[in-house]
Amino acid sequence: MTRPSATPDKTKSRPAGTAAPARISVRGLTMAYGSFVVMKDLEFDIAERDIFVIMGGSGCGKSTLLRHLIGLHEPAAGEVFFDGENFTATPPDRREKFIRRFGVMYQSGALWSSLTLAENVGLPLEEFTTLNARQRRELVNYKLALVGLSGYEDYYPSQVSGGMNKRAGIARAMAMDPDILFLDEPGAGLDPLSSRRLDDLILRLRDSLGSTVVIVTHELASIFAIATNAVFLDTDTRRQGAVGPPDELRQRADNPAVRLFLNRGEEVPSD
Amino acid sequence: MSRSNDPPILEWTREGDCPVLVVSGTWNRTGPVCEIRGEAPDQPPARYRCDDLGEFDSTLPATMLALIRQTTGGAAAGRPKPESKSKPDPDEDAAGVTLDGLPDDLRGLMELALGVAERSDAKSPVARRRSLGQFLGQTSQRVGAALLGVIEFVGLSVQSLGRLLVGRARFRRADLWLTIQECGVQALPIVSLISFLIGVILAFVGGYQLAGFGAEIFVADLVGIAMVREMGVVMTGIIMSGRTGAAFAAHIGSMKANEEIDALRTFGLNPFDFLVLPRLLALVLMMPLLTVYANLVGILGGMLVGVASGIPAVLYWQQTLTAIDLTTASLGVFKSVFFGAAIAICGCMQGMKAASSSAGVGQATTRAVVASITMVIVLDSAFAAIFTVLDI
């Protein structure tokens, strides 16, 4: 990370119409498993320092979209751009410069079970930096402290709770100081307090590090608490339902499915 | 403001009685290692001066955190954040350490890092150095517990067989047939290849030695007796240990990691009846059949070498029949039942004992293969001794 040039913006919502540079652009993206089309014609931008939420009902393809954004799946059609550079057109063996800028937390943490939490966070530093052992240890301790896991460095993933696994997953995602954090269902399966703390953590990390955060979730409380922008994936039409700040979409989305989703099934008349 | 290539420096100074930390330079992971100047006090800095601080990455807060923990004696590095307060008050010192003088972004990161107290009591799972006495004591305890575990598992398997006999064991019949198919028919190709080659090797080695005495025809006796008494059943046992025993351990181990075994228990299904019994039955039923098959294929391999070296096939076959009586032929098959049970029990037991992680499943599989091959050889030695005493 580099020190953000401007004073961090502590307010969560970005004023409508503010032209921030697009960090990620998705153009005409169609996702498919063989001949089965999951979603088609997705088109949205994720601005720098956005906390962007990919939302939608269960099984609508949220995680699949995330996997397309990070290059684990190839799109059936369309393209993904990072800072204007075409990620999709870059052959997988030349994507290293893009991948170095990502940090990804998977749904279940996906920590390597044969390594301790410290070794999990330290592995990328060991492989991709020239830092000495003391510097690496200090960085690992710091990253684990950021997610509130000081003292658990020598525990194995199976020895700590699910919530701690997720937080360690975030610490590992941040290991290489990425510009963009991708978080797959960070709050799922956590108690309300832990979930709230995780939301705070994400907000403060964005504010302090200036990262862009892309989150897959369907938890409304989290969405309204932290998201600056969101895309809704509509299972029925297999297209994006709406793009915009969740507070606005709840009141004014043209698509009734979006309003229903954001109001927990209670219809609110469109303005 | 600093130039972009100033080296990273942390310097302790004092303002009156208070220690002050001066932070300067450009902090970059790929840049020079930071220099710490001045004598570290025994208390955290009362304020910071960051006038000459340039750009920085995570190495700066990481170094500062380590330094603050040093000055506070490590354990006292943080004060727990009140549960009800989700965001610490920026004016309040994070973790009882002041952060005055830090730029906002760095201050935010340090507040986060110091926000939750370090759990010093959590630092225990690393193995401490043990004395020889402790090591021996703990090892004997572990071996004792492992032996008890084996006895318990065998006991539970027998109970499960008992429930099967009185018709009260609950398991899916389809699972039994599927396992029979997996450890029977599907094992035929590898059993054929190995047994055939063993027969060929025995015939080559034996034939060469016997030719010295002009007794080539006795190669049929050698191959026949060696296959039906020992090689057929032992090789089948080893193949099934590596193939099926490992599969049992990996399957049951990953079921345990996914809480599938707990799910069976909460439905009132006995995991022994449901998982161990079909596998035990399948292997006990299939091992004798595979052994008979392996014996025949081995004899065929030997016959091929015999024919190639000039012994007529009919003569070879008749010599084999003369050498092997029914008792000799049934010894290997008799042993195979016990080998089958041992392999199934080793595989299933290691799976049931596996730690709930992918690494645990790997370890369980390794242990299952080692244990079942060892059991096959140990049981075979025991049978060899018994048969010698009984003169058969």
Coordinates of C-alpha atoms in Angstrom, one line a residue, chain A residues 24-271:
Chain A
I24 CA -12.6 -2.7 -11.9
S25 CA -14.9 -2.5 -15.0
V26 CA -17.1 -5.4 -16.1
R27 CA -18.2 -5.3 -19.7
G28 CA -20.9 -7.6 -21.1
L29 CA -19.8 -10.5 -18.9
T30 CA -21.6 -13.8 -19.5
M31 CA -20.9 -16.6 -17.0
A32 CA -21.7 -20.2 -17.9
Y33 CA -21.0 -23.7 -16.9
G34 CA -20.8 -25.5 -20.2
S35 CA -24.1 -24.7 -22.0
F36 CA -25.8 -23.6 -18.7
V37 CA -25.8 -19.8 -18.6
V38 CA -25.6 -18.6 -15.0
M39 CA -25.8 -14.8 -15.7
K40 CA -25.5 -12.8 -18.9
D41 CA -24.6 -9.2 -20.0
L42 CA -23.3 -8.0 -16.6
E43 CA -22.0 -4.5 -16.9
F44 CA -20.8 -2.4 -13.9
D45 CA -17.9 -0.4 -12.6
I46 CA -16.2 -0.6 -9.2
A47 CA -14.6 2.7 -8.2
E48 CA -11.4 3.1 -6.2
R49 CA -12.0 3.0 -2.4
D50 CA -15.5 1.6 -3.0
I51 CA -17.0 -1.1 -0.8
F52 CA -18.8 -2.9 -3.5
V53 CA -21.3 -5.6 -2.7
I54 CA -22.4 -8.4 -5.0
M55 CA -25.8 -9.4 -3.8
G56 CA -28.6 -11.7 -4.8
G57 CA -30.6 -14.7 -3.6
S58 CA -28.9 -18.0 -2.8
G59 CA -27.5 -19.8 -5.8
C60 CA -27.8 -16.8 -8.2
G61 CA -24.1 -16.9 -9.0
K62 CA -22.6 -14.3 -6.6
S63 CA -19.6 -16.5 -5.8
T64 CA -19.3 -17.5 -9.5
L65 CA -19.1 -13.8 -10.4
L66 CA -16.3 -13.3 -7.8
R67 CA -14.4 -16.2 -9.3
H68 CA -14.7 -14.6 -12.7
L69 CA -13.4 -11.3 -11.4
I70 CA -10.3 -13.0 -9.9
G71 CA -9.7 -15.2 -12.9
L72 CA -10.5 -18.6 -11.4
H73 CA -13.2 -19.0 -14.1
E74 CA -13.0 -17.8 -17.7
P75 CA -16.0 -15.8 -18.9
A76 CA -18.2 -17.3 -21.7
A77 CA -18.3 -13.8 -23.1
G78 CA -17.4 -10.3 -22.1
E79 CA -14.4 -8.8 -20.3
V80 CA -13.1 -7.7 -17.0
F81 CA -10.7 -4.7 -16.8
F82 CA -8.5 -3.6 -13.9
D83 CA -7.6 0.1 -14.1
G84 CA -8.4 0.0 -17.8
E85 CA -6.2 -3.0 -18.5
N86 CA -8.0 -6.0 -20.0
F87 CA -7.6 -8.8 -17.5
T88 CA -9.7 -11.4 -19.5
A89 CA -7.6 -11.0 -22.7
T90 CA -4.4 -11.5 -20.7
P91 CA -3.3 -15.2 -20.9
P92 CA -3.5 -16.9 -17.5
D93 CA 0.3 -17.3 -17.3
R94 CA 0.8 -13.5 -17.7
R95 CA -1.7 -12.4 -15.0
E96 CA 0.8 -12.2 -12.2
K97 CA 0.9 -8.4 -12.1
F98 CA -2.9 -8.4 -11.7
I99 CA -3.0 -11.2 -9.2
R100 CA -0.3 -9.5 -7.0
R101 CA -2.8 -6.7 -6.4
F102 CA -5.6 -9.0 -5.2
G103 CA -6.3 -10.3 -1.8
V104 CA -9.0 -13.0 -1.6
M105 CA -10.8 -14.4 1.4
Y106 CA -12.8 -17.5 0.5
Q107 CA -16.1 -18.5 2.0
S108 CA -14.8 -21.0 4.5
G109 CA -11.5 -19.2 5.1
A110 CA -9.7 -21.8 3.0
L111 CA -6.7 -21.6 5.3
W112 CA -4.0 -24.2 4.6
S113 CA -4.8 -26.7 7.4
S114 CA -1.2 -28.0 7.8
L115 CA 0.1 -24.5 8.5
T116 CA -0.4 -22.4 11.7
L117 CA -2.2 -19.1 11.3
A118 CA 1.1 -17.2 11.3
E119 CA 2.5 -19.6 8.7
N120 CA -0.6 -19.1 6.6
V121 CA -0.2 -15.3 6.6
G122 CA 3.6 -15.6 6.3
L123 CA 3.7 -18.0 3.3
P124 CA 3.1 -15.4 0.6
L125 CA 5.7 -13.0 2.2
E126 CA 8.2 -15.9 2.3
E127 CA 7.6 -16.8 -1.3
F128 CA 7.3 -13.4 -2.9
T129 CA 9.4 -10.9 -0.8
T130 CA 13.0 -10.7 0.2
L131 CA 12.1 -9.7 3.8
N132 CA 14.2 -11.4 6.6
A133 CA 12.6 -13.7 9.2
R134 CA 12.3 -10.9 11.8
Q135 CA 10.5 -8.5 9.4
R136 CA 8.2 -11.3 8.2
R137 CA 7.3 -12.2 11.8
E138 CA 6.6 -8.5 12.6
L139 CA 4.4 -8.2 9.5
V140 CA 2.5 -11.4 10.3
N141 CA 2.0 -10.4 14.0
Y142 CA 0.7 -7.0 12.8
K143 CA -1.7 -8.4 10.2
L144 CA -3.1 -10.9 12.8
A145 CA -3.3 -8.0 15.3
L146 CA -5.4 -6.0 12.7
V147 CA -8.0 -8.7 12.7
G148 CA -7.8 -9.2 16.5
L149 CA -6.0 -12.5 16.6
S150 CA -2.9 -11.5 18.5
G151 CA -1.7 -14.5 20.5
Y152 CA -3.1 -17.1 18.2
E153 CA -0.1 -17.1 15.8
D154 CA 0.8 -20.7 16.6
Y155 CA -2.6 -22.2 16.4
Y156 CA -3.7 -24.4 13.5
P157 CA -6.9 -23.5 11.7
S158 CA -8.7 -26.6 13.1
Q159 CA -7.9 -25.3 16.7
V160 CA -9.8 -22.0 16.4
S161 CA -13.4 -21.1 15.7
G162 CA -15.1 -20.5 12.4
G163 CA -15.1 -16.7 13.0
M164 CA -11.4 -16.7 13.8
N165 CA -10.8 -18.7 10.7
K166 CA -12.5 -16.1 8.6
R167 CA -10.6 -13.3 10.3
A168 CA -7.3 -15.1 9.7
G169 CA -8.5 -15.5 6.1
I170 CA -8.8 -11.7 5.9
A171 CA -5.3 -11.3 7.5
R172 CA -3.9 -13.7 4.9
A173 CA -5.7 -11.8 2.1
M174 CA -4.0 -8.6 3.3
A175 CA -0.6 -10.2 3.6
M176 CA 0.8 -8.6 0.4
D177 CA -0.9 -5.2 1.0
P178 CA -3.3 -5.6 -2.0
D179 CA -5.1 -2.7 -3.6
I180 CA -8.2 -4.8 -3.9
L181 CA -9.7 -7.1 -1.3
F182 CA -12.3 -9.7 -2.4
L183 CA -14.3 -11.2 0.4
D184 CA -16.7 -14.1 -0.2
E185 CA -19.5 -14.1 2.4
P186 CA -17.4 -12.7 5.3
G187 CA -20.2 -12.4 7.7
A188 CA -21.9 -15.8 7.0
G189 CA -22.2 -18.0 10.1
L190 CA -21.0 -15.3 12.5
D191 CA -22.9 -14.0 15.6
P192 CA -24.3 -10.5 15.2
L193 CA -21.6 -8.9 17.3
S194 CA -18.8 -10.6 15.4
S195 CA -20.4 -9.8 12.2
R196 CA -20.7 -6.2 13.2
R197 CA -17.1 -6.1 14.3
L198 CA -16.1 -7.6 10.9
D199 CA -18.1 -4.9 9.1
D200 CA -16.2 -2.2 11.2
L201 CA -12.9 -3.9 10.4
I202 CA -13.7 -3.8 6.7
L203 CA -14.7 -0.1 6.9
R204 CA -11.6 0.9 8.9
L205 CA -9.3 -1.1 6.6
R206 CA -10.7 0.6 3.6
D207 CA -10.3 4.0 5.4
S208 CA -6.8 3.4 6.6
L209 CA -5.4 1.4 3.7
G210 CA -7.3 3.1 0.9
S211 CA -8.2 -0.4 -0.5
T212 CA -11.1 -1.2 -2.8
V213 CA -13.2 -3.9 -1.3
V214 CA -15.5 -6.3 -3.2
I215 CA -17.8 -8.4 -1.0
V216 CA -20.2 -11.2 -1.8
T217 CA -23.0 -11.3 0.7
H218 CA -26.7 -11.4 1.1
E219 CA -26.8 -10.1 4.6
L220 CA -28.9 -7.0 4.6
A221 CA -27.5 -5.5 7.8
S222 CA -24.0 -5.7 6.5
I223 CA -25.0 -4.4 3.0
F224 CA -26.6 -1.3 4.5
A225 CA -23.9 -0.7 7.0
I226 CA -20.9 -0.7 4.8
A227 CA -21.7 -0.9 1.1
T228 CA -21.0 2.2 -1.0
N229 CA -22.2 0.6 -4.2
A230 CA -23.8 -2.8 -5.1
V231 CA -24.9 -5.0 -8.0
F232 CA -28.0 -7.2 -7.6
L233 CA -28.0 -10.4 -9.6
D234 CA -31.5 -11.5 -10.6
T235 CA -32.0 -15.2 -10.6
D236 CA -35.2 -15.1 -12.7
T237 CA -34.0 -13.1 -15.6
R238 CA -30.3 -14.3 -15.3
R239 CA -29.2 -10.6 -15.7
Q240 CA -28.1 -7.9 -13.3
G241 CA -31.2 -6.5 -11.6
A242 CA -29.7 -3.1 -10.6
V243 CA -26.5 -1.3 -9.8
G244 CA -26.2 1.5 -7.3
P245 CA -25.9 2.4 -3.6
P246 CA -28.1 0.0 -1.6
D247 CA -29.9 2.7 0.3
E248 CA -31.1 4.2 -3.0
L249 CA -31.9 0.9 -4.5
R250 CA -34.1 0.0 -1.6
Q251 CA -36.3 3.0 -2.2
R252 CA -36.0 3.6 -5.9
A253 CA -34.9 0.6 -7.8
D254 CA -37.0 0.1 -11.0
N255 CA -36.8 -3.7 -10.7
P256 CA -39.3 -4.9 -8.0
A257 CA -37.2 -8.0 -7.3
V258 CA -34.4 -5.6 -6.1
R259 CA -36.8 -3.7 -3.8
L260 CA -38.3 -7.0 -2.5
F261 CA -34.8 -8.3 -1.7
L262 CA -33.6 -5.2 0.0
N263 CA -36.8 -4.9 2.0
R264 CA -36.9 -8.6 3.1
G265 CA -39.9 -9.4 0.9
E266 CA -42.0 -6.3 1.9
E267 CA -43.0 -4.3 -1.2
V268 CA -42.2 -0.6 -0.9
P269 CA -43.9 1.5 -3.6
S270 CA -41.4 2.9 -6.0
D271 CA -41.1 6.7 -5.9

